[in-house]
Coordinates of C-alpha atoms and ligand atoms in Angstrom, one line a residue:
M155 CA 0.1 0.0 0.0
A156 CA 1.3 3.4 -0.8
E157 CA 3.0 5.6 1.8
G158 CA 0.5 8.1 3.0
D159 CA -2.5 6.1 2.5
A160 CA -4.2 6.5 6.0
T161 CA -6.0 3.1 5.8
G162 CA -3.0 1.0 5.2
S163 CA -0.2 -0.5 7.3
A164 CA 2.1 2.3 5.9
A165 CA -0.2 4.9 7.4
P166 CA 1.9 7.8 8.6
R167 CA 2.5 8.3 12.2
A168 CA 2.1 12.1 11.7
T169 CA 0.2 13.9 8.9
R170 CA 0.7 17.7 8.4
L171 CA -2.7 19.3 8.0
A172 CA -1.7 23.0 7.8
D173 CA 1.2 25.2 8.7
G174 CA 2.2 24.0 12.2
V175 CA -0.7 21.6 12.6
W176 CA -0.2 17.8 12.5
L177 CA -2.6 14.9 13.1
L178 CA -0.9 12.2 15.1
D179 CA -2.0 8.6 14.9
T180 CA -2.2 6.6 18.0
R181 CA -2.6 3.3 16.1
F182 CA -4.7 2.2 18.9
A183 CA -5.2 -1.6 19.1
G184 CA -3.1 -1.8 15.8
S185 CA -5.8 0.1 14.0
P186 CA -4.6 3.1 11.9
A187 CA -6.5 6.3 11.4
T188 CA -9.1 5.6 14.2
I189 CA -8.1 7.6 17.3
G190 CA -6.2 10.8 16.7
V191 CA -4.3 13.5 18.6
Y192 CA -3.7 16.9 17.2
L193 CA -0.2 18.7 17.5
V194 CA -0.3 22.5 17.3
Q195 CA 3.0 24.4 17.1
H196 CA 3.4 27.5 19.1
A197 CA 3.2 30.9 17.3
G198 CA 6.6 32.4 17.6
A199 CA 8.4 29.5 19.4
A200 CA 9.1 27.0 16.7
D201 CA 10.2 24.1 19.0
R202 CA 7.2 24.3 21.4
F203 CA 3.8 22.7 20.9
D204 CA 0.5 21.8 22.4
L205 CA -1.8 18.7 21.9
V206 CA -5.5 18.5 21.6
E207 CA -6.5 15.2 23.0
A208 CA -4.1 12.9 25.0
G209 CA -5.0 9.6 23.4
P210 CA -5.4 6.4 25.5
A211 CA -2.7 5.7 28.1
V212 CA -1.7 2.6 26.2
S213 CA -0.7 4.7 23.2
H214 CA 1.8 6.8 25.1
D215 CA 4.8 5.3 23.2
A216 CA 3.0 5.5 19.8
I217 CA 2.3 9.2 20.5
R218 CA 5.9 10.0 21.4
L219 CA 7.0 8.4 18.1
A220 CA 4.3 10.5 16.2
I221 CA 5.6 13.7 18.0
A222 CA 9.0 12.8 16.8
A223 CA 7.8 12.0 13.3
A224 CA 6.3 15.6 13.2
G225 CA 9.8 16.9 14.0
F226 CA 9.3 17.8 17.8
A227 CA 10.7 16.5 21.1
P228 CA 8.1 15.3 23.6
E229 CA 9.7 17.4 26.2
A230 CA 8.7 20.6 24.3
L231 CA 5.0 19.9 25.1
H232 CA 3.4 22.6 26.9
T233 CA -0.5 22.1 27.1
V234 CA -2.8 19.2 26.4
L235 CA -6.5 20.2 25.9
V236 CA -8.9 17.2 26.2
T237 CA -12.4 17.5 24.8
H238 CA -13.8 15.0 27.3
V239 CA -12.5 12.4 29.8
H240 CA -13.3 9.2 28.0
L241 CA -10.3 6.8 27.7
D242 CA -9.7 7.3 24.1
H243 CA -9.3 11.0 24.5
A244 CA -8.0 11.6 28.0
G245 CA -6.5 8.3 29.2
G246 CA -3.0 9.4 28.6
A247 CA -3.5 12.9 30.0
G248 CA -2.0 12.2 33.5
T249 CA 1.1 10.4 31.9
L250 CA 1.8 13.5 29.6
A251 CA 1.3 15.8 32.6
R252 CA 3.6 13.9 34.8
R253 CA 6.4 13.1 32.2
Y254 CA 6.7 16.5 30.7
G255 CA 5.1 18.9 33.1
A256 CA 2.4 19.6 30.6
R257 CA -0.9 21.5 32.0
V258 CA -4.1 19.7 31.1
V259 CA -7.1 21.7 30.1
S260 CA -10.5 20.2 30.5
H261 CA -14.1 21.3 31.0
R262 CA -14.9 21.9 34.6
I263 CA -17.3 18.9 35.1
G264 CA -14.5 16.5 33.5
A265 CA -11.6 18.1 35.3
R266 CA -12.4 16.5 38.7
H267 CA -12.2 12.9 36.9
L268 CA -8.8 13.8 35.7
A269 CA -7.7 14.7 39.2
D270 CA -9.1 11.6 40.5
P271 CA -9.8 8.9 37.9
S272 CA -11.1 6.3 40.3
R273 CA -14.8 6.7 39.5
L274 CA -14.2 6.9 35.8
L275 CA -12.1 3.7 35.9
A276 CA -14.6 1.9 38.0
S277 CA -17.3 2.4 35.4
A278 CA -14.9 1.5 32.6
R279 CA -14.1 -1.8 34.5
R280 CA -17.8 -2.6 34.4
V281 CA -17.7 -2.4 30.7
Y282 CA -14.3 -3.9 30.1
G283 CA -13.5 -6.2 33.1
D284 CA -10.0 -7.5 33.5
A285 CA -9.3 -6.5 29.9
L286 CA -9.3 -2.7 30.8
D287 CA -5.7 -2.3 31.7
T288 CA -4.4 -4.3 28.8
L289 CA -6.6 -2.6 26.2
W290 CA -6.5 1.0 27.4
G291 CA -3.3 1.1 29.7
V292 CA -3.1 2.6 33.2
M293 CA -4.8 6.1 33.5
E294 CA -2.8 8.3 35.8
S295 CA -4.3 11.3 37.6
V296 CA -3.3 14.8 36.6
P297 CA -1.6 16.6 39.4
D298 CA -3.8 19.5 40.7
D299 CA -1.3 22.2 39.9
L300 CA -1.3 21.3 36.3
L301 CA -5.0 20.9 35.8
V302 CA -6.9 23.9 34.2
A303 CA -10.7 23.7 34.2
V304 CA -12.7 25.8 31.8
E305 CA -16.3 26.7 31.0
D306 CA -18.4 27.6 28.0
G307 CA -17.0 30.9 26.5
D308 CA -13.7 30.8 28.4
E309 CA -10.8 32.2 26.4
L310 CA -7.4 30.7 27.0
E311 CA -4.0 31.8 25.8
I312 CA -2.6 28.7 24.1
G313 CA 0.8 28.8 22.3
G314 CA 0.4 32.5 21.6
R315 CA -3.2 32.4 20.4
T316 CA -6.5 32.8 22.0
V317 CA -8.5 29.7 22.0
R318 CA -12.2 29.7 22.9
T319 CA -14.0 26.9 24.8
I320 CA -17.5 25.8 23.6
H321 CA -19.4 23.5 25.9
T322 CA -20.7 20.7 23.7
P323 CA -22.6 18.3 26.0
G324 CA -24.6 15.4 24.3
H325 CA -22.0 12.7 24.0
A326 CA -20.9 13.4 27.5
S327 CA -22.1 16.2 29.9
H328 CA -18.5 17.5 30.2
H329 CA -17.7 17.5 26.5
A330 CA -16.1 20.7 25.2
A331 CA -14.8 21.9 21.8
F332 CA -12.0 24.3 21.3
L333 CA -12.0 27.0 18.6
W334 CA -8.8 28.4 17.4
P335 CA -8.6 31.9 16.0
D336 CA -7.8 30.6 12.4
G337 CA -11.3 28.9 12.5
A338 CA -10.2 25.4 13.1
C339 CA -12.5 23.7 15.7
Y340 CA -11.4 20.6 17.6
V341 CA -14.7 18.8 18.2
G342 CA -13.8 15.5 20.0
D343 CA -16.9 13.3 19.5
A344 CA -19.4 16.1 19.3
A345 CA -19.6 15.9 15.5
G346 CA -19.7 12.2 15.4
V347 CA -17.2 9.7 13.8
R348 CA -16.0 9.9 10.1
L349 CA -13.0 7.8 9.3
P350 CA -10.9 7.9 6.2
G351 CA -12.2 5.3 3.6
S352 CA -15.7 6.4 3.4
D353 CA -17.9 9.5 3.9
V354 CA -20.3 7.8 6.3
V355 CA -20.9 9.8 9.6
R356 CA -21.4 7.4 12.4
P357 CA -23.1 8.6 15.7
A358 CA -21.2 8.3 18.9
L359 CA -23.9 7.5 21.4
P360 CA -22.5 5.7 24.4
P361 CA -23.9 5.3 27.9
P362 CA -24.4 6.7 30.4
E363 CA -24.8 10.3 29.4
T364 CA -26.0 10.5 25.7
D365 CA -28.5 13.3 25.6
L366 CA -29.9 14.3 22.1
E367 CA -31.5 17.5 23.2
A368 CA -28.3 18.7 24.8
W369 CA -26.5 17.5 21.6
D370 CA -28.8 19.4 19.4
E371 CA -28.0 22.7 21.3
S372 CA -24.3 21.9 21.1
L373 CA -24.6 21.5 17.3
A374 CA -26.4 24.8 17.2
R375 CA -23.6 26.5 19.4
L376 CA -21.0 25.0 16.9
I377 CA -22.8 26.3 14.0
D378 CA -23.1 29.7 15.5
A379 CA -19.3 29.8 16.1
R380 CA -18.9 29.6 12.2
P381 CA -15.9 27.3 12.2
D382 CA -13.9 27.2 9.1
R383 CA -13.1 23.4 9.5
L384 CA -13.6 20.7 12.0
R385 CA -11.0 18.4 13.3
L386 CA -12.6 15.1 14.5
T387 CA -10.7 12.8 16.9
H388 CA -12.2 10.0 14.9
Y389 CA -10.6 10.9 12.6
G390 CA -9.2 13.9 10.8
E391 CA -10.5 17.2 9.1
V392 CA -13.9 18.0 7.7
S393 CA -13.6 21.0 5.4
E394 CA -17.4 21.8 5.2
P395 CA -18.4 22.2 8.9
L396 CA -22.1 23.3 8.4
P397 CA -23.5 20.5 6.4
H398 CA -21.5 17.9 8.4
L399 CA -22.9 19.3 11.7
A400 CA -26.4 19.4 10.4
H401 CA -25.9 15.7 9.2
V402 CA -24.6 14.6 12.6
G403 CA -27.9 15.9 14.2
R404 CA -30.1 14.0 11.8
K405 CA -28.0 10.9 12.0
N406 CA -28.3 10.8 15.9
R407 CA -32.1 11.2 15.7
A408 CA -32.5 8.5 13.0
W409 CA -30.6 5.9 14.9
A410 CA -32.4 7.0 18.2
E411 CA -35.8 6.6 16.5
A412 CA -34.8 3.3 14.9
V413 CA -34.0 1.9 18.4
L414 CA -37.2 3.2 19.9
A415 CA -39.3 1.5 17.0
W416 CA -37.5 -1.7 17.8
V417 CA -38.4 -1.4 21.4
A418 CA -42.0 -0.8 20.3
D419 CA -41.9 -3.9 18.3
G420 CA -41.0 -5.9 21.5
M421 CA -37.4 -6.4 20.6
D422 CA -34.9 -7.1 23.5
E423 CA -31.6 -5.5 23.9
A424 CA -29.7 -8.3 22.3
G425 CA -32.0 -8.0 19.2
I426 CA -31.5 -4.3 19.0
V427 CA -27.6 -4.8 19.1
L428 CA -28.0 -7.1 16.0
E429 CA -30.2 -4.7 14.3
L430 CA -27.9 -1.8 14.9
D431 CA -24.9 -3.6 13.9
R432 CA -26.8 -4.6 10.6
L433 CA -27.8 -1.0 10.1
A434 CA -24.2 0.4 10.6
R435 CA -22.8 -2.2 8.2
A436 CA -25.4 -1.6 5.5
E437 CA -24.7 2.1 5.6
L438 CA -21.0 1.6 5.3
V439 CA -21.3 -1.0 2.5
A440 CA -23.8 1.2 0.6
A441 CA -21.1 4.1 0.8
G442 CA -18.6 1.8 -0.8
A443 CA -16.5 1.3 2.4
D444 CA -14.0 -1.6 2.2
A445 CA -13.8 -4.4 4.8
A446 CA -10.8 -2.7 6.7
T447 CA -12.8 0.6 7.0
I448 CA -15.9 -1.2 8.2
R449 CA -13.8 -3.0 10.9
R450 CA -12.2 0.3 12.1
H451 CA -15.8 1.9 12.3
L452 CA -17.1 -1.0 14.3
A453 CA -14.1 -0.9 16.7
T454 CA -14.7 2.8 17.3
S455 CA -18.3 2.6 18.5
D456 CA -19.7 -0.8 18.6
A457 CA -23.4 -1.7 18.4
A458 CA -23.7 -2.9 21.9
M459 CA -22.4 0.4 23.2
T460 CA -24.7 2.4 21.0
A461 CA -27.7 0.3 22.0
A462 CA -27.0 0.7 25.7
G463 CA -26.5 4.5 25.2
L464 CA -29.8 5.0 23.3
L465 CA -31.8 2.7 25.5
R466 CA -30.6 4.6 28.5
Y467 CA -31.5 7.9 26.8
W468 CA -34.9 7.1 26.0
R469 CA -35.6 5.6 29.5
T470 CA -34.0 8.3 31.6
K471 CA -34.3 11.5 29.3
R472 CA -37.5 11.0 27.4
P473 CA -39.6 8.8 29.8
E474 CA -43.0 9.8 28.1
R475 CA -41.7 8.5 24.7
W476 CA -40.3 5.3 26.4
R477 CA -43.6 4.6 28.1
A478 CA -45.4 5.1 24.8
A479 CA -43.1 2.7 23.0
T480 CA -43.3 0.0 25.8
G481 CA -47.0 0.4 26.7
G482 CA -45.8 0.8 30.3
Ligands
LIG528 ZN1 -14.1 8.9 21.2

């Protein structure tokens, strides 16, 4: 496979997106172009840089190699901004803080879990069991003096530029996007998942906090911010933000309504997982995705996770619709 083809084994560790901006590949679980970390060079200090997202703890060495591939020394890391505290985005934040003295920026609601990840890890252990540490690595806490908690509208000085925080709950209550003055908006999972290899946008709707009403408001806030381009953690750049953001909202709803219709048909959770898996594959096949791309998509947000997230959403956030569907 050609060097530079992001879907192949020769996928680059670091891809230059613009002047002073690289997309680093964590190659999580051997899967290229699935979980990304962005490197942004400081204005006026050529050797210094910041990261958006910390990646999983287990990917620390891969991220170090990717930083080197972009031409930087890991020791020159200054700040890590995490969009939310799920393990694929912030699992490695404590390690980066402790090794390089980097400060870590997070929405206020997520910051306490970075300072003390025990509750986060207990809930992850319920999902992954004993495989947690091997799969994701050991999540270290971020020392208090390196933790920076932000709120919606906060402006921070990052690498010589003013970066605005946009609170974007929906995927998680503590999710935030970061808007750089050049119009690039780092959106984490708030703009869904779109992997190289197809144009399909896949909803990212995990338990326990998926909230579609909050998500719609977040999408409206992102649209109001008029970003010039989006940078998705899964995975890469979207050059037409407005149609993409509108599409994410429609796609979230379509999948949520499909799940509620299956509930109304009397289907149990195991049946819904199978139907969602079938739906996701059919969308990818219809869009011409190859087998490797489909595998990477299913690894990013599997059907069991999505089913659990949406069932919980209907039960807890929209009990009137849930009762109407279940007749209870
Ligand atoms: Zn994610």
